[in-house]
mmCIF file of C-alpha atoms in Angstrom:
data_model
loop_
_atom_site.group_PDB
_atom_site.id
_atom_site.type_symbol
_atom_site.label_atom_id
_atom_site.label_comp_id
_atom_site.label_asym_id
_atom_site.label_seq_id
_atom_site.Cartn_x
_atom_site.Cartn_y
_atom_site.Cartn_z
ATOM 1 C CA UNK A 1219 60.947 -40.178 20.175
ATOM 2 C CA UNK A 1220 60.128 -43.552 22.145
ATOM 3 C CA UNK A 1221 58.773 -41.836 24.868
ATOM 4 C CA UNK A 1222 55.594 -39.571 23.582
ATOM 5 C CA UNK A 1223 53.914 -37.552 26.175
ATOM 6 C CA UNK A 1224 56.071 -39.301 28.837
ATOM 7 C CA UNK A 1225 59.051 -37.021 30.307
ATOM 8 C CA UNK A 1226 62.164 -38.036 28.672
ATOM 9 C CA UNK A 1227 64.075 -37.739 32.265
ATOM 10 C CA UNK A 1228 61.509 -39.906 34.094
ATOM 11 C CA UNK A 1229 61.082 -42.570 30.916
ATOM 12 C CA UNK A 1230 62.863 -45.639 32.760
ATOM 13 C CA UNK A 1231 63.682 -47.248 29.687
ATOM 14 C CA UNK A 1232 65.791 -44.454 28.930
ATOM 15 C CA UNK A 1233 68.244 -45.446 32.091
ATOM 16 C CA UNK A 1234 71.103 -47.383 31.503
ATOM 17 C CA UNK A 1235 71.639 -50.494 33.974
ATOM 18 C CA UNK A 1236 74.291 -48.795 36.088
ATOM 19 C CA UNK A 1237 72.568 -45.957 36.725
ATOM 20 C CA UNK A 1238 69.302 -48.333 38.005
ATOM 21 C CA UNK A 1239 71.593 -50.212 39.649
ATOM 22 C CA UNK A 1240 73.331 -47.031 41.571
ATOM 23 C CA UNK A 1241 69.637 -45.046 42.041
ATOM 24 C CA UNK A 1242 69.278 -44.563 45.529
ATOM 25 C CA UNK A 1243 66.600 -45.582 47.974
ATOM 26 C CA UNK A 1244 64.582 -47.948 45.693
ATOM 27 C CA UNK A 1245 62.416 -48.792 48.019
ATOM 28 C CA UNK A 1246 60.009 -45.794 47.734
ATOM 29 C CA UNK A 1247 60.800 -44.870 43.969
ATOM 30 C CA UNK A 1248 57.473 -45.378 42.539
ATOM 31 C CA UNK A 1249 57.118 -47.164 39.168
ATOM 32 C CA UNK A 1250 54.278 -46.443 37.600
ATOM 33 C CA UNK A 1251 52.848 -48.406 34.260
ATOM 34 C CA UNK A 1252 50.590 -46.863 32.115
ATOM 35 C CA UNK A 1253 47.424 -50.123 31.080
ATOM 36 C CA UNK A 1254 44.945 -49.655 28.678
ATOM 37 C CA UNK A 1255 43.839 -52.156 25.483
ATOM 38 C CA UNK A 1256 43.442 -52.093 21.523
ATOM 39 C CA UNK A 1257 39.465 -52.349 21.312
ATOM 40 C CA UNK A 1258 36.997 -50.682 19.019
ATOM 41 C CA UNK A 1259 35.203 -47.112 20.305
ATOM 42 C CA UNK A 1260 32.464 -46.959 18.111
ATOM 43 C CA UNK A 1261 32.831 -45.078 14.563
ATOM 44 C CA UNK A 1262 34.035 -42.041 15.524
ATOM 45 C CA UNK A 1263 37.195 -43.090 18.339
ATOM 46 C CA UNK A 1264 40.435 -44.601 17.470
ATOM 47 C CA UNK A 1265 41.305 -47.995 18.862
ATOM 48 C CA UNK A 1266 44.294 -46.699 21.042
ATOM 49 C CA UNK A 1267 41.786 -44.665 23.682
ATOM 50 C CA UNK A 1268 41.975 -46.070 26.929
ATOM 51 C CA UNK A 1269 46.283 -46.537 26.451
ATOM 52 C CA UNK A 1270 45.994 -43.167 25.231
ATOM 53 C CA UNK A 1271 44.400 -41.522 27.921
ATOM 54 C CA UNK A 1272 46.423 -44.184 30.975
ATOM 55 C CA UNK A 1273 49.696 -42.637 28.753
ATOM 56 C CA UNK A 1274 48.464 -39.146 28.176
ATOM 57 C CA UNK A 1275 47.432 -38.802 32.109
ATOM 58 C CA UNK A 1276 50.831 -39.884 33.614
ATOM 59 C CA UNK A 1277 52.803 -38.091 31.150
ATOM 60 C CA UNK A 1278 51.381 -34.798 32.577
ATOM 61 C CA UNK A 1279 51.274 -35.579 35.971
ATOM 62 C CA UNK A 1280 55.057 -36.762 35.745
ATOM 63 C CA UNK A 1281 55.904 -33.794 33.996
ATOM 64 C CA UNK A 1282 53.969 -31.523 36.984
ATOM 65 C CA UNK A 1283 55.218 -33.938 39.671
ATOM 66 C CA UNK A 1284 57.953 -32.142 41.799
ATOM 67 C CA UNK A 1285 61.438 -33.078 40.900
ATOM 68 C CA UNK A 1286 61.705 -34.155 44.656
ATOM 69 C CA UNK A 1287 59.334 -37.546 43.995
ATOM 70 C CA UNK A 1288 61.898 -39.948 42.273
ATOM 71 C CA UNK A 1289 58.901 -41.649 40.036
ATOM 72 C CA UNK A 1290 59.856 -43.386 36.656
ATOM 73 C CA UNK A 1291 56.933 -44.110 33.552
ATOM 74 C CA UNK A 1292 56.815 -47.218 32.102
ATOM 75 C CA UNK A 1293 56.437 -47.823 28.356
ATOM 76 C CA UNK A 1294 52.042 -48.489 28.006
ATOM 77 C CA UNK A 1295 50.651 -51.530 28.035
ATOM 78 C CA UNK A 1296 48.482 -51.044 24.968
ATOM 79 C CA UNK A 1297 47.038 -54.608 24.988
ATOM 80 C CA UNK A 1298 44.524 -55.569 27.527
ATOM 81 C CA UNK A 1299 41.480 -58.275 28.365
ATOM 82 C CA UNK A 1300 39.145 -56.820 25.872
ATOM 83 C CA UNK A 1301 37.527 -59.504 24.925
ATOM 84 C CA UNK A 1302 33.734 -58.060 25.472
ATOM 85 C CA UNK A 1303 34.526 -56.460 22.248
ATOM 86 C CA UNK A 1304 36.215 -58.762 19.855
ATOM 87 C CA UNK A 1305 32.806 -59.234 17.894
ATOM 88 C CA UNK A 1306 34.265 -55.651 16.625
ATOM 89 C CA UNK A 1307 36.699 -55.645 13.916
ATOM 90 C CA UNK A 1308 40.480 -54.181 14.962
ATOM 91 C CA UNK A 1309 40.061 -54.884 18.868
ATOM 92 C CA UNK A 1310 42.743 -56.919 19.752
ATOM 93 C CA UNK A 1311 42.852 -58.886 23.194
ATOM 94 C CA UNK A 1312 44.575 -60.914 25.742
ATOM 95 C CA UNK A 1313 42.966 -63.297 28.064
ATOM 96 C CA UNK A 1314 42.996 -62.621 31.748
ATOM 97 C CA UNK A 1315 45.257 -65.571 32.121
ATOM 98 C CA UNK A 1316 47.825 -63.530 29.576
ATOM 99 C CA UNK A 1317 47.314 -60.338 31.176
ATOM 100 C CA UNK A 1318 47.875 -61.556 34.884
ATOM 101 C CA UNK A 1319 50.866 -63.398 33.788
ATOM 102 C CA UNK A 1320 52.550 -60.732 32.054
ATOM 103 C CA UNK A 1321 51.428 -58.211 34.959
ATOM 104 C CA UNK A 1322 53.284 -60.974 37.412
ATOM 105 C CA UNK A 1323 56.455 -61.484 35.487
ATOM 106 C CA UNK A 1324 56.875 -57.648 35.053
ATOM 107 C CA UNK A 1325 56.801 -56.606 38.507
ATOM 108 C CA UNK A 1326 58.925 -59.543 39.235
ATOM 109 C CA UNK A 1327 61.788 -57.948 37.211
ATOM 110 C CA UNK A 1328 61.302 -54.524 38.908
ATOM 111 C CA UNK A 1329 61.482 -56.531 42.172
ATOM 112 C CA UNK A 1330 64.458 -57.969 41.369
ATOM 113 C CA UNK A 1331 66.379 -54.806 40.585
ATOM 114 C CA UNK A 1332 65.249 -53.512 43.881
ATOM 115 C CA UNK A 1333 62.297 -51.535 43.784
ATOM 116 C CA UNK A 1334 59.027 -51.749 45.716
ATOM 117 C CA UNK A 1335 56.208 -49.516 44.852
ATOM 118 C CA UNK A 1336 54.894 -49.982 41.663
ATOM 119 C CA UNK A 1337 51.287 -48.038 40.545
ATOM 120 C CA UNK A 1338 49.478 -49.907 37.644
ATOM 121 C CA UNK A 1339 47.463 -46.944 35.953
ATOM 122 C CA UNK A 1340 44.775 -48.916 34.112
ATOM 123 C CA UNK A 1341 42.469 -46.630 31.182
ATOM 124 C CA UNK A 1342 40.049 -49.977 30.388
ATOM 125 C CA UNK A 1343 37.156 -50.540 32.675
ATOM 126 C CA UNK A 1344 37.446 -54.419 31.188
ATOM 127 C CA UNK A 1345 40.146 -55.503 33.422
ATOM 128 C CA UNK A 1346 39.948 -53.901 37.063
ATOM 129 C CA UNK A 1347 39.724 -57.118 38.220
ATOM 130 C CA UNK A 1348 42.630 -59.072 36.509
ATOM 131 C CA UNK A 1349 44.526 -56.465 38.244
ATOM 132 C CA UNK A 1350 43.377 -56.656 41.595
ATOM 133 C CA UNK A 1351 43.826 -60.203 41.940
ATOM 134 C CA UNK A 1352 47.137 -59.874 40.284
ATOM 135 C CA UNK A 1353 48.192 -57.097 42.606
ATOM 136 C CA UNK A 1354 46.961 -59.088 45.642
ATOM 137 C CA UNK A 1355 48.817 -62.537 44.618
ATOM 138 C CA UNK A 1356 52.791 -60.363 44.168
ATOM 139 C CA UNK A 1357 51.850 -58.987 47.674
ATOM 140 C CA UNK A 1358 51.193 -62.041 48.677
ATOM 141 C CA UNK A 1359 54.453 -63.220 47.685
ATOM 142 C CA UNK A 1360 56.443 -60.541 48.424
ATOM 143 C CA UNK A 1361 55.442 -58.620 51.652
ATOM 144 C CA UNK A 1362 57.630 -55.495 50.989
ATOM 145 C CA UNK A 1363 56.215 -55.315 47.865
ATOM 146 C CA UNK A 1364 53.045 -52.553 47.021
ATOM 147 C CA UNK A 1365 51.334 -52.556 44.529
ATOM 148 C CA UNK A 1366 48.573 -50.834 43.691
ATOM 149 C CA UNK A 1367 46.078 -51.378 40.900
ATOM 150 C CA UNK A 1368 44.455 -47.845 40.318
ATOM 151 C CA UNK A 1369 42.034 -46.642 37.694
ATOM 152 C CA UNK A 1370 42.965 -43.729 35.681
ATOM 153 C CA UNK A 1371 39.759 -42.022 35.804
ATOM 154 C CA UNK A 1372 39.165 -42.307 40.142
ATOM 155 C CA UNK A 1373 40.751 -39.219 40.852
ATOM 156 C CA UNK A 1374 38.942 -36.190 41.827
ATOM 157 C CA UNK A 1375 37.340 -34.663 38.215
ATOM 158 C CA UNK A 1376 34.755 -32.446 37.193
ATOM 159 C CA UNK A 1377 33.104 -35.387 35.339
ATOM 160 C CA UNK A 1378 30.094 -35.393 37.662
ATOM 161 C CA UNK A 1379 29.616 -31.291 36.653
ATOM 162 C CA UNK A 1380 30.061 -31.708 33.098
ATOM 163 C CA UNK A 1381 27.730 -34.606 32.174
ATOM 164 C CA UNK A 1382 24.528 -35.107 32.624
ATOM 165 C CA UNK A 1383 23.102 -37.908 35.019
ATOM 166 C CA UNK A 1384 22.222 -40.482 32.126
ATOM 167 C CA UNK A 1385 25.515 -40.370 31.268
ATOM 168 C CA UNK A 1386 27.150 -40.540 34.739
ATOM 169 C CA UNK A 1387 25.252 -43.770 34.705
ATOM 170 C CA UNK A 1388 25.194 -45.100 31.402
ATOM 171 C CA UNK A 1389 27.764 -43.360 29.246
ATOM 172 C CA UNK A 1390 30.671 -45.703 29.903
ATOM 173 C CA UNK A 1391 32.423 -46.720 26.585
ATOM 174 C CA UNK A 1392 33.339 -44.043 23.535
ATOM 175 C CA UNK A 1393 30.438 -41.399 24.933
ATOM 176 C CA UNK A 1394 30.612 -37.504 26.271
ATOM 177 C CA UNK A 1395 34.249 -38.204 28.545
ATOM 178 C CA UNK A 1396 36.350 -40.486 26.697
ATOM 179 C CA UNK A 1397 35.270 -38.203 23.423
ATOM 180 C CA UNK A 1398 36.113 -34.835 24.866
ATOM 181 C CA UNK A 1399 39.405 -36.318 26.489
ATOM 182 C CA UNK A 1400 40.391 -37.444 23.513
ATOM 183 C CA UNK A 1401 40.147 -34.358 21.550
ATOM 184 C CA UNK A 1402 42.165 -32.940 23.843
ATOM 185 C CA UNK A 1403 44.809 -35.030 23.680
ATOM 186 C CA UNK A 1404 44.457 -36.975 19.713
ATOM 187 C CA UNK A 1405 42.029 -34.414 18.385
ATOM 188 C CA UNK A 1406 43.079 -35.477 14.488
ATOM 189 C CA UNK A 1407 42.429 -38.829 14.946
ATOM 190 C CA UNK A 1408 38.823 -38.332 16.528
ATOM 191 C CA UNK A 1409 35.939 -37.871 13.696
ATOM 192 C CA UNK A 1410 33.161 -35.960 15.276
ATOM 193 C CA UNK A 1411 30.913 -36.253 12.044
ATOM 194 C CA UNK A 1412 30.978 -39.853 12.643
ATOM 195 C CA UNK A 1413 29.985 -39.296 16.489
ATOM 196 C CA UNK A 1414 26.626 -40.553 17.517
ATOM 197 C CA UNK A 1415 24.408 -40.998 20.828
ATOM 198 C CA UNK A 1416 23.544 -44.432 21.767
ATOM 199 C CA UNK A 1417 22.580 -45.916 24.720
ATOM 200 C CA UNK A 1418 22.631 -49.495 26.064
ATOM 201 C CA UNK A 1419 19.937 -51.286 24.994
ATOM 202 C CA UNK A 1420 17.551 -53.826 26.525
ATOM 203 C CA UNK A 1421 18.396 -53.198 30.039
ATOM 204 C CA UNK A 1422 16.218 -54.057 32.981
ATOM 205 C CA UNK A 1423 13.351 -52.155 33.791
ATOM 206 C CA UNK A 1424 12.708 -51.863 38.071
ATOM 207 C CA UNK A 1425 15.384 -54.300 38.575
ATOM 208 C CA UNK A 1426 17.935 -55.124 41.279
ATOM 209 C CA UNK A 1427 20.286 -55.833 38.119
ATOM 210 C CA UNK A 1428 22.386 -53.508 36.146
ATOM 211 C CA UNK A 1429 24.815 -53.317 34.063
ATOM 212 C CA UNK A 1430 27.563 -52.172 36.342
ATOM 213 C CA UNK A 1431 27.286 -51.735 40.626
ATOM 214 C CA UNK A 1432 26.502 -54.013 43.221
ATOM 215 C CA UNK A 1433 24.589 -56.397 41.422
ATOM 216 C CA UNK A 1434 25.844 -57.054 37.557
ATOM 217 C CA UNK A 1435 25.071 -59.591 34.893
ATOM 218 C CA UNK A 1436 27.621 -60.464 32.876
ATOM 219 C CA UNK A 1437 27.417 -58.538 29.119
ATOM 220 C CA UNK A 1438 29.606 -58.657 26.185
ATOM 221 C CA UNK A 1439 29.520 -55.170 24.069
ATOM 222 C CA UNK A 1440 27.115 -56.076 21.281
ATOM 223 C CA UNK A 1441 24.396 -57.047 23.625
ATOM 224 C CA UNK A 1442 24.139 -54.014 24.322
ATOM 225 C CA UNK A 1443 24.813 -51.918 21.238
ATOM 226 C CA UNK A 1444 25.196 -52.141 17.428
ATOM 227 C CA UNK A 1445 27.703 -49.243 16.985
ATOM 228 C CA UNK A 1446 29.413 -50.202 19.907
ATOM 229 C CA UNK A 1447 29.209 -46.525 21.672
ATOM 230 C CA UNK A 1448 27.678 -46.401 25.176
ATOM 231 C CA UNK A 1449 26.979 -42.668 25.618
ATOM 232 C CA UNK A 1450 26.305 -39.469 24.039
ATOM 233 C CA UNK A 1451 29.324 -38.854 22.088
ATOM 234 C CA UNK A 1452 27.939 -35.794 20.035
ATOM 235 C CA UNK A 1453 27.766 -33.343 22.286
ATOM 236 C CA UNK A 1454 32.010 -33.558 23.453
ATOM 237 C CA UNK A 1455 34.021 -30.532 22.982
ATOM 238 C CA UNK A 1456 37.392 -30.199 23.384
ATOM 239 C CA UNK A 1457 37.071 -27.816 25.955
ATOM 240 C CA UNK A 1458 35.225 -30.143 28.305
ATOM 241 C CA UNK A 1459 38.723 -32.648 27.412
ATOM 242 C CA UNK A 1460 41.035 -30.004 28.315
ATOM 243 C CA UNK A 1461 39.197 -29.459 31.502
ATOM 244 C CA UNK A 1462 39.212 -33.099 32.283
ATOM 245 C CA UNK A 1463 42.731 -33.775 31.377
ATOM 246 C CA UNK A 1464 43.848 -31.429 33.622
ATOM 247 C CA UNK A 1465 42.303 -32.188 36.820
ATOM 248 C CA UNK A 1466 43.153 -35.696 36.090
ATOM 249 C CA UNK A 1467 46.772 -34.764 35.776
ATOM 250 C CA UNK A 1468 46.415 -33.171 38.912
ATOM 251 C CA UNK A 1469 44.823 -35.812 40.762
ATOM 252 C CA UNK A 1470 47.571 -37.918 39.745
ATOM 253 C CA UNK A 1471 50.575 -35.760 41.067
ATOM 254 C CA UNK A 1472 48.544 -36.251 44.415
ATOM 255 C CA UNK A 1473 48.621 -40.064 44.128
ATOM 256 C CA UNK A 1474 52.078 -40.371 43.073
ATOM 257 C CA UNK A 1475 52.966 -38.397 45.900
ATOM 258 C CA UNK A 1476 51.193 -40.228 48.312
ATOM 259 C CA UNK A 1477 52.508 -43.592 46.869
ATOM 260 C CA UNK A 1478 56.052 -42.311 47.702
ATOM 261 C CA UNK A 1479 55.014 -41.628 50.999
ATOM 262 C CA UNK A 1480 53.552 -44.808 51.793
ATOM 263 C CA UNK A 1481 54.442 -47.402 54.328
ATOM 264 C CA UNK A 1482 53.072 -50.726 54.066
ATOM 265 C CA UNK A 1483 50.854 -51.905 57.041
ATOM 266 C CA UNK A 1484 52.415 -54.322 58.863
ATOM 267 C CA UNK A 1485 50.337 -55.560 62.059
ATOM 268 C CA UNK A 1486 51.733 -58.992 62.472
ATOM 269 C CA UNK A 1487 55.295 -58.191 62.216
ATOM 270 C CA UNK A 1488 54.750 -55.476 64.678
ATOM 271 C CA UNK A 1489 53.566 -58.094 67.012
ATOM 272 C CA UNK A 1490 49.652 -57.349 66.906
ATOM 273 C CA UNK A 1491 46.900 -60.252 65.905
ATOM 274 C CA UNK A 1492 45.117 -59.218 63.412
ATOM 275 C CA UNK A 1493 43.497 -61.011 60.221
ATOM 276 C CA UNK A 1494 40.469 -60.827 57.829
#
């Protein structure tokens, strides 16, 4: 069963050629590709976790999606720029070179058979960037082509009810979230007696600088922790996964929606100035 949690009827490697070439009004069927990575989550958390959740997450919103929305899934792309974690054994990364260019050449095929919305579903806060820039440069290329380089987890969740604060801010890699999700959705692959709490280490005191926001430094994983969990992990419960899977299912029937409804904006060609 190639196509796991994915709908069998909206699995586009399931279609033959004919029936891609004969599908009608490409233009706003909406591709969507699952993204995550291969990379260690602490002790306790398989590698597959961010592909599992990208997978997991678009599998149920497909299958809740209206059968009006023509919107096809992708195979996942389980490998990603992970390279902030290769000091831990079993992650396996691309570099941001490999990533972009496989990105590029993949959207050039759909773009060649005739389609032109395509929604990259990334699970691996690693990469965000690789994909902007990638999405921006096909654009660039090809004006009636969107693309649009989303983040699995920026759709309306309880996540902000559910955790506490020092987690909101800190809890970023294999902690209270990505543990509960993924007892929901792989609970015999996730060890909870091997589940600890550990928090980033060494971090700025008073500082402008952080970790993530407006003003980063640049970190690789074991700077910042020996087990290589960022977060509380021991206090996830399934039942805090099932609620978060869910609403993130949900949020993503919206934006699949709304991706089939969109028009590109197109001042200049309407005959407006306009520019940066």
């Amino acid at each position: 069963m190639m196509h796991g949690d994915l709908p069998a009827h909206r699995f586009f490697p399931y279609l033959t050629w004919p029936m891609v070439e004969a599908m009608p009004d490409k233009d706003n069927v909406v591709i969507v590709q699952p993204i995550g990575a291969i990379e260690q989550h602490g002790p306790h958390l398989p590698l597959i976790v961010d592909a599992a959740i990208a997978t997991t997450v678009v599998g149920k919103a497909l299958t809740l999606l209206p059968e009006t929305i023509p919107a096809y899934a992708l195979p996942p792309l389980c490998y990603g720029k992970s390279n902030e974690h290769w000091h831990f054994p079993g992650t396996i990364t691309l570099s941001a070179q490999t990533l972009r260019q496989v990105l590029m050449e993949s959207a050039e095929s759909f773009y060649r058979a005739g389609f032109r919305k395509l929604v990259w579903v990334n699970g691996h806060g690693g990469q965000p960037q690789v994909l902007d820039m990638a999405a921006r440069d096909l654009h660039q290329m090809h004006s009636d082509l969107s693309v649009f380089p989303l983040f699995v987890w920026n759709v309306p969740n309880p996540a902000a009810e559910m955790l506490t604060p020092k987690e909101l801010e800190l809890g970023i890699h294999a902690g209270d979230a990505e543990t509960s999700l993924m007892l929901s959705i792989l609970p015999d692959q996730v060890c909870m007696d091997k589940a600890i709490c550990e928090y980033p280490q060494g971090l700025p005191q008073n500082s402008l600088l952080s970790m993530e926001g407006a003003l980063p430094f640049a970190w690789v994983t074991r700077d910042l922790t020996r087990s290589g969990v960022l977060g509380d992990a021991t206090v996830a419960t399934r039942q805090k996964g099932d609620r978060l899977l869910a609403a993130l299912a949900q949020g993503w029937v919206e934006v699949i929606q709304e991706v089939h409804r969109f028009q590109q904006p197109s001042a200049w060609t309407k005959g407006k100035e306009g520019g940066d």
